[in-house]
mmCIF file of C-alpha atoms in Angstrom:
data_model
loop_
_atom_site.group_PDB
_atom_site.id
_atom_site.type_symbol
_atom_site.label_atom_id
_atom_site.label_comp_id
_atom_site.label_asym_id
_atom_site.label_seq_id
_atom_site.Cartn_x
_atom_site.Cartn_y
_atom_site.Cartn_z
ATOM 1 C CA MET A 1 22.846 7.129 -9.083
ATOM 2 C CA LYS A 2 19.416 6.319 -7.303
ATOM 3 C CA SER A 3 18.345 2.719 -7.475
ATOM 4 C CA ASN A 4 14.981 1.449 -8.471
ATOM 5 C CA ILE A 5 12.555 0.023 -6.005
ATOM 6 C CA ARG A 6 11.037 -3.378 -6.859
ATOM 7 C CA VAL A 7 7.112 -3.633 -7.051
ATOM 8 C CA SER A 8 5.338 -6.777 -7.444
ATOM 9 C CA PHE A 9 1.952 -6.576 -9.284
ATOM 10 C CA CYS A 10 -0.277 -9.705 -8.902
ATOM 11 C CA THR A 11 -2.604 -10.073 -11.859
ATOM 12 C CA ASP A 12 -5.507 -12.296 -12.947
ATOM 13 C CA PHE A 13 -6.231 -10.095 -15.875
ATOM 14 C CA SER A 14 -9.515 -8.816 -14.094
ATOM 15 C CA ASP A 15 -10.795 -5.214 -14.453
ATOM 16 C CA THR A 16 -9.742 -4.677 -10.942
ATOM 17 C CA ALA A 17 -6.188 -5.807 -11.723
ATOM 18 C CA ASN A 18 -6.161 -3.612 -14.738
ATOM 19 C CA ALA A 19 -7.035 -0.644 -12.479
ATOM 20 C CA ALA A 20 -4.285 -1.575 -10.193
ATOM 21 C CA LEU A 21 -1.800 -1.677 -13.036
ATOM 22 C CA GLU A 22 -2.805 1.805 -13.961
ATOM 23 C CA MET A 23 -2.134 3.173 -10.543
ATOM 24 C CA ILE A 24 1.276 1.637 -10.782
ATOM 25 C CA LEU A 25 2.001 3.075 -14.245
ATOM 26 C CA PHE A 26 0.789 6.532 -13.147
ATOM 27 C CA ASN A 27 3.520 6.618 -10.376
ATOM 28 C CA ALA A 28 6.152 4.903 -12.600
ATOM 29 C CA TRP A 29 6.416 7.909 -14.793
ATOM 30 C CA ASN A 30 7.957 9.968 -11.875
ATOM 31 C CA PHE A 31 9.505 7.377 -9.798
ATOM 32 C CA ASN A 32 12.330 4.838 -10.091
ATOM 33 C CA ILE A 33 10.226 1.641 -10.195
ATOM 34 C CA ASP A 34 10.971 -1.725 -11.686
ATOM 35 C CA ILE A 35 7.571 -3.749 -12.212
ATOM 36 C CA TYR A 36 7.498 -7.533 -11.472
ATOM 37 C CA ILE A 37 4.206 -9.149 -13.010
ATOM 38 C CA ILE A 38 3.095 -12.060 -11.005
ATOM 39 C CA HIS A 39 0.388 -14.523 -12.207
ATOM 40 C CA LEU A 40 -0.972 -17.717 -10.755
ATOM 41 C CA LEU A 41 -2.484 -20.080 -13.334
ATOM 42 C CA GLU A 42 -6.251 -20.689 -12.815
ATOM 43 C CA ASP A 43 -8.446 -20.769 -16.041
ATOM 44 C CA LEU A 44 -5.810 -20.134 -18.810
ATOM 45 C CA SER A 45 -3.320 -22.798 -19.900
ATOM 46 C CA TYR A 46 0.374 -21.965 -19.452
ATOM 47 C CA LYS A 47 0.650 -21.115 -23.115
ATOM 48 C CA GLU A 48 -2.278 -18.689 -23.241
ATOM 49 C CA ALA A 49 -1.111 -17.037 -19.830
ATOM 50 C CA LYS A 50 2.527 -16.568 -21.167
ATOM 51 C CA GLN A 51 1.261 -15.099 -24.377
ATOM 52 C CA LYS A 52 -0.773 -12.513 -22.513
ATOM 53 C CA LEU A 53 1.811 -11.648 -20.219
ATOM 54 C CA ASP A 54 4.454 -11.436 -22.880
ATOM 55 C CA ASP A 55 2.079 -9.023 -24.635
ATOM 56 C CA LEU A 56 1.612 -7.002 -21.488
ATOM 57 C CA ARG A 57 5.444 -6.837 -20.679
ATOM 58 C CA THR A 58 5.942 -5.549 -24.173
ATOM 59 C CA ASP A 59 3.348 -2.936 -23.787
ATOM 60 C CA LEU A 60 4.539 -1.734 -20.475
ATOM 61 C CA LYS A 61 8.159 -1.382 -21.788
ATOM 62 C CA HIS A 62 6.651 0.875 -24.336
ATOM 63 C CA ARG A 63 4.679 2.973 -22.056
ATOM 64 C CA ILE A 64 7.388 3.477 -19.327
ATOM 65 C CA CYS A 65 10.801 4.958 -20.459
ATOM 66 C CA GLY A 66 14.202 5.045 -18.766
ATOM 67 C CA SER A 67 16.118 2.331 -17.235
ATOM 68 C CA ARG A 68 13.100 0.455 -15.572
ATOM 69 C CA GLU A 69 12.734 -3.297 -15.820
ATOM 70 C CA VAL A 70 9.519 -5.105 -16.509
ATOM 71 C CA ASN A 71 9.603 -8.886 -15.716
ATOM 72 C CA VAL A 72 7.164 -11.791 -15.629
ATOM 73 C CA ARG A 73 6.678 -14.750 -13.332
ATOM 74 C CA ILE A 74 4.150 -17.515 -13.654
ATOM 75 C CA PHE A 75 3.213 -19.951 -10.900
ATOM 76 C CA GLU A 76 1.306 -23.215 -11.702
ATOM 77 C CA LYS A 77 -2.184 -23.639 -10.669
ATOM 78 C CA GLY A 78 -2.644 -24.482 -6.997
ATOM 79 C CA HIS A 79 0.840 -23.148 -6.271
ATOM 80 C CA LYS A 80 -0.370 -20.403 -4.007
ATOM 81 C CA LEU A 81 2.059 -20.916 -1.244
ATOM 82 C CA GLU A 82 5.084 -21.106 -3.532
ATOM 83 C CA LEU A 83 3.911 -17.677 -4.796
ATOM 84 C CA ILE A 84 3.767 -16.349 -1.228
ATOM 85 C CA THR A 85 7.351 -17.617 -0.627
ATOM 86 C CA HIS A 86 8.427 -15.789 -3.717
ATOM 87 C CA LEU A 87 7.055 -12.605 -2.554
ATOM 88 C CA ASN A 88 8.375 -12.901 0.880
ATOM 89 C CA GLU A 89 12.023 -14.010 -0.319
ATOM 90 C CA SER A 90 12.125 -11.283 -2.884
ATOM 91 C CA TYR A 91 11.705 -8.326 -0.535
ATOM 92 C CA TYR A 92 9.575 -6.060 -2.898
ATOM 93 C CA PHE A 93 9.132 -2.681 -1.640
ATOM 94 C CA LEU A 94 5.470 -3.018 -2.157
ATOM 95 C CA ASN A 95 3.086 -5.891 -3.378
ATOM 96 C CA VAL A 96 0.184 -4.499 -5.478
ATOM 97 C CA VAL A 97 -3.088 -6.447 -5.938
ATOM 98 C CA GLY A 98 -6.641 -5.786 -6.906
ATOM 99 C CA LEU A 99 -9.571 -5.842 -4.310
ATOM 100 C CA ASP A 100 -11.501 -8.227 -6.461
ATOM 101 C CA GLY A 101 -10.453 -10.878 -8.730
ATOM 102 C CA GLN A 102 -12.282 -12.539 -11.575
ATOM 103 C CA GLY A 103 -14.931 -14.244 -9.141
ATOM 104 C CA GLN A 104 -15.754 -11.028 -7.409
ATOM 105 C CA THR A 105 -17.028 -12.821 -4.388
ATOM 106 C CA ASP A 106 -18.337 -11.356 -1.088
ATOM 107 C CA GLY A 107 -15.812 -10.610 1.461
ATOM 108 C CA GLN A 108 -12.016 -11.182 0.814
ATOM 109 C CA GLY A 109 -11.253 -13.322 -2.065
ATOM 110 C CA SER A 110 -9.302 -16.404 -1.406
ATOM 111 C CA PHE A 111 -6.141 -15.200 -2.906
ATOM 112 C CA LEU A 112 -6.249 -11.850 -1.289
ATOM 113 C CA LYS A 113 -6.945 -13.342 2.066
ATOM 114 C CA LEU A 114 -3.765 -15.588 1.663
ATOM 115 C CA LEU A 115 -1.691 -12.459 0.811
ATOM 116 C CA TYR A 116 -3.051 -10.580 3.803
ATOM 117 C CA GLN A 117 -2.377 -13.501 6.058
ATOM 118 C CA TYR A 118 1.102 -14.339 4.875
ATOM 119 C CA VAL A 119 2.921 -11.736 3.020
ATOM 120 C CA LYS A 120 5.680 -10.140 5.120
ATOM 121 C CA GLY A 121 6.054 -7.063 3.016
ATOM 122 C CA GLY A 122 4.035 -4.009 2.217
ATOM 123 C CA LEU A 123 0.710 -4.638 0.536
ATOM 124 C CA LEU A 124 -1.401 -2.210 -1.732
ATOM 125 C CA VAL A 125 -4.787 -3.218 -2.197
ATOM 126 C CA VAL A 126 -6.391 -1.314 -5.121
ATOM 127 C CA PRO A 127 -10.299 -1.220 -5.710
ATOM 128 C CA LYS A 128 -11.675 -1.061 -9.243
ATOM 129 C CA ASN A 129 -13.289 2.315 -8.639
ATOM 130 C CA HIS A 130 -10.017 4.198 -7.291
ATOM 131 C CA GLU A 131 -9.328 7.579 -8.533
ATOM 132 C CA VAL A 132 -5.626 8.459 -9.466
ATOM 133 C CA SER A 133 -4.880 11.921 -8.502
ATOM 134 C CA ILE A 134 -1.815 14.312 -8.338
ATOM 135 C CA GLU A 135 -2.973 15.499 -5.085
ATOM 136 C CA ASN A 136 -3.485 12.795 -2.557
ATOM 137 C CA LYS A 137 -5.359 12.616 0.605
ATOM 138 C CA LEU A 138 -4.312 9.896 3.119
ATOM 139 C CA MET A 139 -5.693 8.561 6.454
ATOM 140 C CA ILE A 140 -2.934 7.109 8.518
ATOM 141 C CA ALA A 141 -4.220 5.055 11.383
ATOM 142 C CA LEU A 142 -2.459 3.464 14.328
ATOM 143 C CA GLU A 143 -2.510 2.895 17.969
ATOM 144 C CA TYR A 144 -0.495 5.239 20.086
ATOM 145 C CA LYS A 145 1.638 2.242 21.388
ATOM 146 C CA ASN A 146 2.822 1.759 17.726
ATOM 147 C CA ILE A 147 3.434 5.300 17.134
ATOM 148 C CA GLU A 148 7.180 4.644 16.303
ATOM 149 C CA ARG A 149 5.985 2.998 13.170
ATOM 150 C CA ILE A 150 5.049 6.415 11.637
ATOM 151 C CA HIS A 151 8.731 6.809 10.711
ATOM 152 C CA TYR A 152 8.190 4.269 8.095
ATOM 153 C CA LEU A 153 6.613 6.949 5.861
ATOM 154 C CA MET A 154 10.067 8.490 5.474
ATOM 155 C CA LYS A 155 10.554 5.795 2.895
ATOM 156 C CA VAL A 156 7.967 7.260 0.774
ATOM 157 C CA ARG A 157 8.633 10.859 1.733
ATOM 158 C CA SER A 158 9.322 12.022 -1.895
ATOM 159 C CA PHE A 159 6.120 10.490 -2.881
ATOM 160 C CA LEU A 160 4.232 12.358 -0.379
ATOM 161 C CA TYR A 161 5.649 15.795 -1.245
ATOM 162 C CA PHE A 162 5.528 15.291 -4.877
ATOM 163 C CA THR A 163 1.853 14.433 -4.845
ATOM 164 C CA PHE A 164 0.969 17.431 -2.273
ATOM 165 C CA SER A 165 -0.346 14.997 0.001
ATOM 166 C CA LYS A 166 -2.789 15.886 2.756
ATOM 167 C CA LEU A 167 -2.087 13.680 5.924
ATOM 168 C CA ASN A 168 -5.023 12.776 8.366
ATOM 169 C CA ILE A 169 -3.407 10.962 11.096
ATOM 170 C CA LEU A 170 -5.800 9.080 13.398
ATOM 171 C CA ILE A 171 -4.138 7.956 16.661
ATOM 172 C CA ARG A 172 -6.003 5.560 19.096
ATOM 173 C CA VAL A 173 -5.077 6.506 22.641
ATOM 174 C CA SER A 174 -6.236 5.380 25.974
ATOM 175 C CA ASP A 175 -7.443 7.790 28.691
ATOM 176 C CA GLU A 176 -4.066 7.224 30.502
ATOM 177 C CA GLU A 177 -2.239 8.940 27.779
ATOM 178 C CA SER A 178 -1.041 12.425 29.135
ATOM 179 C CA LEU A 179 -1.562 15.804 27.427
ATOM 180 C CA GLU A 180 2.284 16.212 27.374
ATOM 181 C CA ALA A 181 2.710 12.708 25.472
ATOM 182 C CA LYS A 182 0.270 13.942 22.764
ATOM 183 C CA GLU A 183 1.948 17.345 22.384
ATOM 184 C CA GLN A 184 5.392 15.663 22.016
ATOM 185 C CA THR A 185 4.045 12.984 19.473
ATOM 186 C CA THR A 186 2.509 16.139 17.469
ATOM 187 C CA GLU A 187 5.746 17.881 17.314
ATOM 188 C CA VAL A 188 7.610 14.794 16.205
ATOM 189 C CA ILE A 189 5.004 14.175 13.397
ATOM 190 C CA GLU A 190 5.086 17.735 12.182
ATOM 191 C CA ASP A 191 8.861 17.675 12.267
ATOM 192 C CA LEU A 192 9.098 14.620 9.961
ATOM 193 C CA PHE A 193 6.789 16.348 7.340
ATOM 194 C CA PRO A 194 7.453 20.110 7.465
ATOM 195 C CA GLY A 195 5.197 22.074 4.924
ATOM 196 C CA LEU A 196 2.706 19.179 4.360
ATOM 197 C CA GLU A 197 -0.949 19.838 5.408
ATOM 198 C CA CYS A 198 -1.182 17.495 8.552
ATOM 199 C CA GLU A 199 -4.199 16.905 10.884
ATOM 200 C CA ILE A 200 -3.465 14.925 13.833
ATOM 201 C CA LEU A 201 -6.504 13.391 15.681
ATOM 202 C CA PHE A 202 -6.214 11.707 19.093
ATOM 203 C CA GLN A 203 -9.370 9.490 19.820
ATOM 204 C CA ASN A 204 -10.287 7.162 22.535
ATOM 205 C CA PRO A 205 -11.172 3.591 21.461
ATOM 206 C CA LYS A 206 -15.020 4.284 21.579
ATOM 207 C CA ASP A 207 -14.858 7.256 19.224
ATOM 208 C CA CYS A 208 -12.288 5.815 16.642
ATOM 209 C CA THR A 209 -14.896 4.164 14.224
ATOM 210 C CA GLU A 210 -17.024 7.355 14.119
ATOM 211 C CA SER A 211 -13.768 9.372 13.389
ATOM 212 C CA MET A 212 -12.971 7.149 10.393
ATOM 213 C CA ARG A 213 -16.411 7.413 9.053
ATOM 214 C CA ARG A 214 -16.212 11.181 9.371
ATOM 215 C CA LEU A 215 -12.936 11.125 7.736
ATOM 216 C CA PHE A 216 -13.974 9.022 4.684
ATOM 217 C CA LYS A 217 -17.160 11.160 4.193
ATOM 218 C CA GLU A 218 -15.551 14.473 4.503
ATOM 219 C CA LYS A 219 -11.969 14.169 3.215
ATOM 220 C CA LYS A 220 -12.491 12.139 0.110
ATOM 221 C CA LEU A 221 -9.480 10.107 0.842
ATOM 222 C CA ASN A 222 -7.343 8.372 -1.732
ATOM 223 C CA TYR A 223 -5.374 6.174 0.529
ATOM 224 C CA THR A 224 -5.702 4.339 3.923
ATOM 225 C CA VAL A 225 -2.477 3.489 5.570
ATOM 226 C CA VAL A 226 -2.581 0.911 8.432
ATOM 227 C CA PHE A 227 0.271 -0.999 10.050
ATOM 228 C CA LYS A 228 0.191 -4.984 10.204
ATOM 229 C CA GLY A 229 -0.832 -6.270 13.868
ATOM 230 C CA ASP A 230 -2.267 -2.911 14.733
ATOM 231 C CA TYR A 231 -5.823 -2.293 15.923
ATOM 232 C CA PHE A 232 -6.735 -0.702 12.602
ATOM 233 C CA ASP A 233 -5.210 -3.443 10.789
ATOM 234 C CA ASN A 234 -7.565 -5.864 12.316
ATOM 235 C CA HIS A 235 -10.573 -3.362 11.843
ATOM 236 C CA PHE A 236 -10.003 -3.489 7.941
ATOM 237 C CA ILE A 237 -9.709 -7.149 7.711
ATOM 238 C CA ASP A 238 -13.042 -7.321 9.445
ATOM 239 C CA PHE A 239 -14.334 -4.880 6.897
ATOM 240 C CA MET A 240 -13.175 -6.777 4.004
ATOM 241 C CA ASN A 241 -14.498 -9.986 5.438
ATOM 242 C CA LYS A 242 -18.050 -8.584 5.836
ATOM 243 C CA ARG A 243 -17.978 -6.578 2.568
ATOM 244 C CA THR A 244 -20.413 -7.614 -0.151
ATOM 245 C CA LYS A 245 -19.327 -7.360 -3.932
ATOM 246 C CA CYS A 246 -21.904 -4.528 -4.227
ATOM 247 C CA ILE A 247 -19.860 -2.365 -1.890
ATOM 248 C CA GLN A 248 -17.066 -0.957 -3.919
ATOM 249 C CA PRO A 249 -14.663 1.578 -1.857
ATOM 250 C CA LYS A 250 -12.642 4.188 -3.846
ATOM 251 C CA GLU A 251 -9.942 4.211 -1.306
ATOM 252 C CA MET A 252 -6.729 2.336 -1.711
ATOM 253 C CA LEU A 253 -5.530 0.455 1.248
ATOM 254 C CA ILE A 254 -1.731 0.308 2.199
ATOM 255 C CA ARG A 255 -0.833 -2.279 4.712
ATOM 256 C CA VAL A 256 2.721 -1.520 6.095
ATOM 257 C CA CYS A 257 4.573 -4.557 7.492
ATOM 258 C CA THR A 258 8.087 -3.644 8.849
ATOM 259 C CA ALA A 259 10.576 -4.656 11.366
ATOM 260 C CA LYS A 260 11.737 -2.694 14.412
ATOM 261 C CA ARG A 261 15.256 -2.644 13.084
ATOM 262 C CA ILE A 262 13.983 -0.900 10.018
ATOM 263 C CA ILE A 263 12.330 1.766 11.928
ATOM 264 C CA SER A 264 15.424 2.341 13.910
ATOM 265 C CA ALA A 265 17.564 2.627 10.746
ATOM 266 C CA ILE A 266 15.163 5.138 9.494
ATOM 267 C CA LYS A 267 15.118 7.144 12.469
ATOM 268 C CA GLU A 268 19.092 7.088 12.641
ATOM 269 C CA ASN A 269 19.178 8.016 8.972
ATOM 270 C CA GLN A 270 21.366 5.041 8.255
ATOM 271 C CA GLU A 271 22.688 4.348 4.821
ATOM 272 C CA GLY A 272 21.098 1.383 2.859
ATOM 273 C CA VAL A 273 17.410 2.180 3.759
ATOM 274 C CA ILE A 274 15.402 1.623 0.518
ATOM 275 C CA LYS A 275 13.337 4.731 -0.441
ATOM 276 C CA MET A 276 11.067 5.689 -3.059
ATOM 277 C CA GLU A 277 12.846 8.188 -4.930
ATOM 278 C CA LEU A 278 11.855 10.710 -7.865
ATOM 279 C CA ARG A 279 13.498 9.993 -11.306
ATOM 280 C CA GLU A 280 16.201 12.098 -12.521
ATOM 281 C CA LEU A 281 15.090 13.439 -15.936
#
């Protein structure tokens, strides 16, 4: 029997948090997902928050069927670091949060900034205006020196195929990278995802920003995937810091954080690697 993946959902009951929840539910119908609702007390009392969370849990239990868990965890006001510690020690497959909270300030909100800085696991940032689609278009951006991390996507291989994903892989390369190295990289990626539509772009540093703009404009992307510590990770941190509240992207941002040993285990097809799997109906 396939085990469920555990997904945390951080909510402040804002419209953006609700949009993030709808994205989780859309995928929970088809995949083995347990939902862990996380709330940090701010304006509501503990009693008020618990009532809203209990109602939300009951609603979710009715909306998803099968052997999936829905759990609730409340953190006292000001206990942000305790919340971060919980996320890191619980090893959630993915931590989901809305791009904007109740305050909708310019740049990164303080809570999202804290998550981006300290959460060690995967992070999915969902804007309010995102579009849920059965057919997904992804931009996967990384530096050539980090190309081994592309194997992480094998953990969500079932999701990529089920949603007929179209992959646009942007690789930042230096002039020193040989044509042979690029050809070998292309072969590796195509072998990982046979049958999926996949466009691989090798771009030198000065052309990367323009390539991203073109992809966003022409491809109507659903997801952008970056890797923690990579050049593109820093690029999107900078974008979020400079973003005004009037700028509302539609693309969801997945920030992957994984250890080298996990990449090695995936490449060697070792048992015990947690993957996102389709439900058995």
